[in-house]
């Protein structure tokens, strides 16, 4: 497969204001490019961990047959990468404009867009590829419409898509990408073959990170990969961003301390202070610690998460733990609804304190 | 005449008073010219904007400081005209999309995308991109935040985005994983006090250390507020000596008074009186969640530990219900609930 210039992974969208990508911009110097983009997998097989998906897609590329697709899974698991890699393997750069329409949440995607833009594109006849293109790429006889972040599509827009998907399936395939499959209406989901992208296991993250540090000449100390992996919770993008930001700070040597500094986790020491007051049953102490944590810039939900982890590991009685869990759930909802953080956390703190008192 | 807060705002990374480790990180980042997207978060008055300004100056030099106010109008698909203001210099643009309320999505899809697509006006070899500062990202709707996702990835070669917000958990994960998060925690009381004293020196005013630490404690670790308090103390009494008391906001005094009334007597008459006082606070545009929080803090001072747990529980309960509803009902319900709890507690105590 020929290498693509850095900007070519964006297909041209049929809009009045043409995308920047149409003008030939020189690829940015590699140092300014985020590693997430620089090391995006170039082929379907290179996407880590999602073997089932990549196997079936490779088979589809070989056979020139593709169903409508629906990719779903948590952020940073390779959905967009897989989609971009797929289009690169199917079509040569010259055919991009006529064969691929990529739309994401940064484009207006209301009902009218679906009716006009998407329908028009879906209607177009398939262009005939040149013999040179055919020799390098399979160029299957259909167009591809990628709807990234489709969980932000309105229900109306989704319903409008139902018939469009069916009636144009001869010349057009749809590829929907989303985080929450439950936000896609049933009739739409049932028209696509679904692929679930699972959070990446540690081996996949570690192997990608070591590939990157090899080509960036990084000196990564022991335990750093494992630490990054733990912090990123299976999100490859956040793992790669953490690695790059750590290298921005300290050049080529990367230690655990730097990674901890760049990650957004509450240091164990601060949480311990709060736990000590809670175990000791000192309300004023807790009030002070909670105030400090919030003034420290930590968000309520992070404090909640840290607190619930610590309580589960602590020696509190089962009944107390159960009550705390109930309270944490309630508090989480209040935070999402925009509740006052200090009050919510203090409320949970009171409950934890009671749990400890009853255990003793 | 500029306020002291603006007049003595540090302009360079090296001149920042505290959080030297953040300044060092920003400085080393600005030297490598591979700046990632950034997300500054932390409580208000901690110095997020000051740090961003200093970082931009480090990157682009003094051109950043020559700003002007631009406004742009555009039309939503529903034919509504929306105007947004932005602060621009030749190398950076700062805007506040949450001003547009429900229409913030269109700002992200139209204005921000367009700005991000265009090349920077001034070709600078070291810094081949321009910077877009987006304020109050935590107030953006989920739709608008989702609109930023691909824009941030697609145009990284010409544009870096700096997000600013108070609450990290109101920003969706996909955005956070695209940025390097920088936590700016509130300065400690001592740090605020020393900033107050040094600001005083610049203005040729000697600030007594006792006053400085008093203001710092009262400010709730908010440097902006502390500086404003210092200046207002200075206007009231130009010769700041140790007899000067730190000025407290009227509404805070009022809440202390309200709490005193509630704990003093629990009866339907007092409840009526409390209602009037709450109305007074609401009329003066004090946000209801602030009233609830300050009132709870004041009330807690008179309670023992087991009662405190109960009081906070109910405060959270009523605060949670307040969103979108008639706030006065829930504040009043909380006061009534507190009266009941307190009375019961007193009866149990004295029989």
XYZ file of N, CA, C and O in Angstrom, chain B residues 9-17 22-23 26-27 30 38 40 47-62 64-65 92 94 133 162:
152
model
N -1.417 41.589 37.058
C -1.467 40.205 36.598
C -0.128 39.847 35.960
O 0.345 40.559 35.074
N 0.502 38.782 36.397
C 1.813 38.449 35.832
C 1.696 38.169 34.336
O 0.733 37.540 33.899
N 2.651 38.647 33.541
C 2.551 38.511 32.093
C 3.450 37.408 31.557
O 3.274 36.965 30.435
N 4.445 37.008 32.316
C 5.369 35.994 31.808
C 5.327 34.763 32.705
O 4.958 34.840 33.867
N 5.661 33.618 32.113
C 5.644 32.369 32.880
C 6.560 32.454 34.093
O 6.253 31.939 35.154
N 7.706 33.148 33.913
C 8.677 33.208 35.004
C 8.172 34.079 36.154
O 8.639 33.954 37.274
N 7.217 34.978 35.847
C 6.775 35.911 36.872
C 5.632 35.375 37.720
O 5.172 36.048 38.631
N 5.162 34.162 37.415
C 4.021 33.630 38.165
C 4.422 33.335 39.602
O 5.546 32.887 39.859
N 3.499 33.589 40.521
C 3.882 33.550 41.922
C 3.940 32.158 42.524
O 4.740 31.882 43.380
N 4.040 23.800 37.429
C 3.224 23.950 36.222
C 3.915 24.890 35.251
O 3.990 24.627 34.052
N 4.465 25.998 35.791
C 5.154 26.954 34.925
C 6.313 26.288 34.199
O 6.511 26.495 33.008
N 4.969 24.126 31.418
C 4.496 24.921 30.286
C 5.678 25.477 29.509
O 5.667 25.512 28.275
N 6.704 25.882 30.249
C 7.847 26.465 29.569
C 8.552 25.429 28.696
O 8.871 25.695 27.540
N 6.527 24.845 25.616
C 6.530 25.899 24.616
C 7.852 25.922 23.864
O 7.927 26.417 22.744
N -4.511 21.509 25.054
C -4.441 21.569 26.510
C -5.829 21.736 27.106
O -6.719 22.293 26.476
N -7.117 23.204 30.703
C -6.835 23.767 32.023
C -8.076 23.643 32.879
O -9.145 24.084 32.476
N -6.017 31.003 38.804
C -4.988 31.497 37.889
C -4.878 30.740 36.582
O -3.810 30.688 36.001
N -5.995 30.176 36.119
C -5.943 29.430 34.855
C -5.660 30.356 33.679
O -4.744 30.134 32.889
N -6.446 31.437 33.595
C -6.309 32.373 32.475
C -4.946 33.043 32.480
O -4.339 33.250 31.431
N -4.477 33.394 33.673
C -3.170 34.041 33.779
C -2.095 33.138 33.201
O -1.204 33.579 32.479
N -2.201 31.842 33.521
C -1.210 30.907 33.013
C -1.296 30.755 31.503
O -0.279 30.657 30.820
N -2.512 30.760 30.980
C -2.664 30.636 29.526
C -2.066 31.852 28.829
O -1.331 31.728 27.846
N -2.375 33.041 29.361
C -1.813 34.268 28.777
C -0.292 34.208 28.771
O 0.348 34.521 27.759
N 0.267 33.778 29.906
C 1.726 33.727 30.011
C 2.297 32.718 29.023
O 3.311 32.964 28.372
N 1.595 31.593 28.879
C 2.062 30.568 27.938
C 2.043 31.112 26.511
O 2.988 30.921 25.741
N 0.959 31.815 26.159
C 0.847 32.359 24.803
C 1.944 33.377 24.550
O 2.511 33.435 23.458
N 2.236 34.152 25.584
C 3.271 35.164 25.395
C 4.622 34.486 25.190
O 5.422 34.889 24.348
N 4.846 33.414 25.939
C 6.080 32.667 25.775
C 6.188 32.105 24.358
O 7.239 32.113 23.749
N 5.058 31.663 23.813
C 5.056 31.058 22.481
C 5.236 32.099 21.380
O 6.024 31.920 20.465
N 4.436 33.170 21.466
C 4.339 34.070 20.321
C 5.009 35.421 20.543
O 5.068 36.221 19.629
N 5.414 35.698 21.777
C 5.980 37.010 22.033
C 4.895 38.039 22.293
O 3.723 37.696 22.414
N 5.279 39.312 22.364
C 4.321 40.349 22.809
C 3.120 40.580 21.892
O 2.183 41.248 22.313
N 0.762 38.777 21.306
C -0.437 38.221 21.936
C -1.179 39.281 22.736
O -2.399 39.265 22.847
N -0.410 40.212 23.310
C -1.036 41.181 24.207
C -1.831 42.234 23.451
O -2.661 42.920 24.030
N -3.904 34.460 18.136
C -4.813 33.609 18.905
C -6.219 34.207 18.960
O -6.400 35.400 18.731
N -9.860 33.985 21.347
C -10.426 33.488 22.589
C -11.927 33.671 22.507
O -12.384 34.766 22.180
N -8.540 29.575 22.172
C -8.845 29.364 23.585
C -10.363 29.303 23.749
O -11.059 30.243 23.377
N -7.007 25.272 23.293
C -6.844 25.258 24.741
C -8.226 25.369 25.363
O -8.949 26.333 25.125
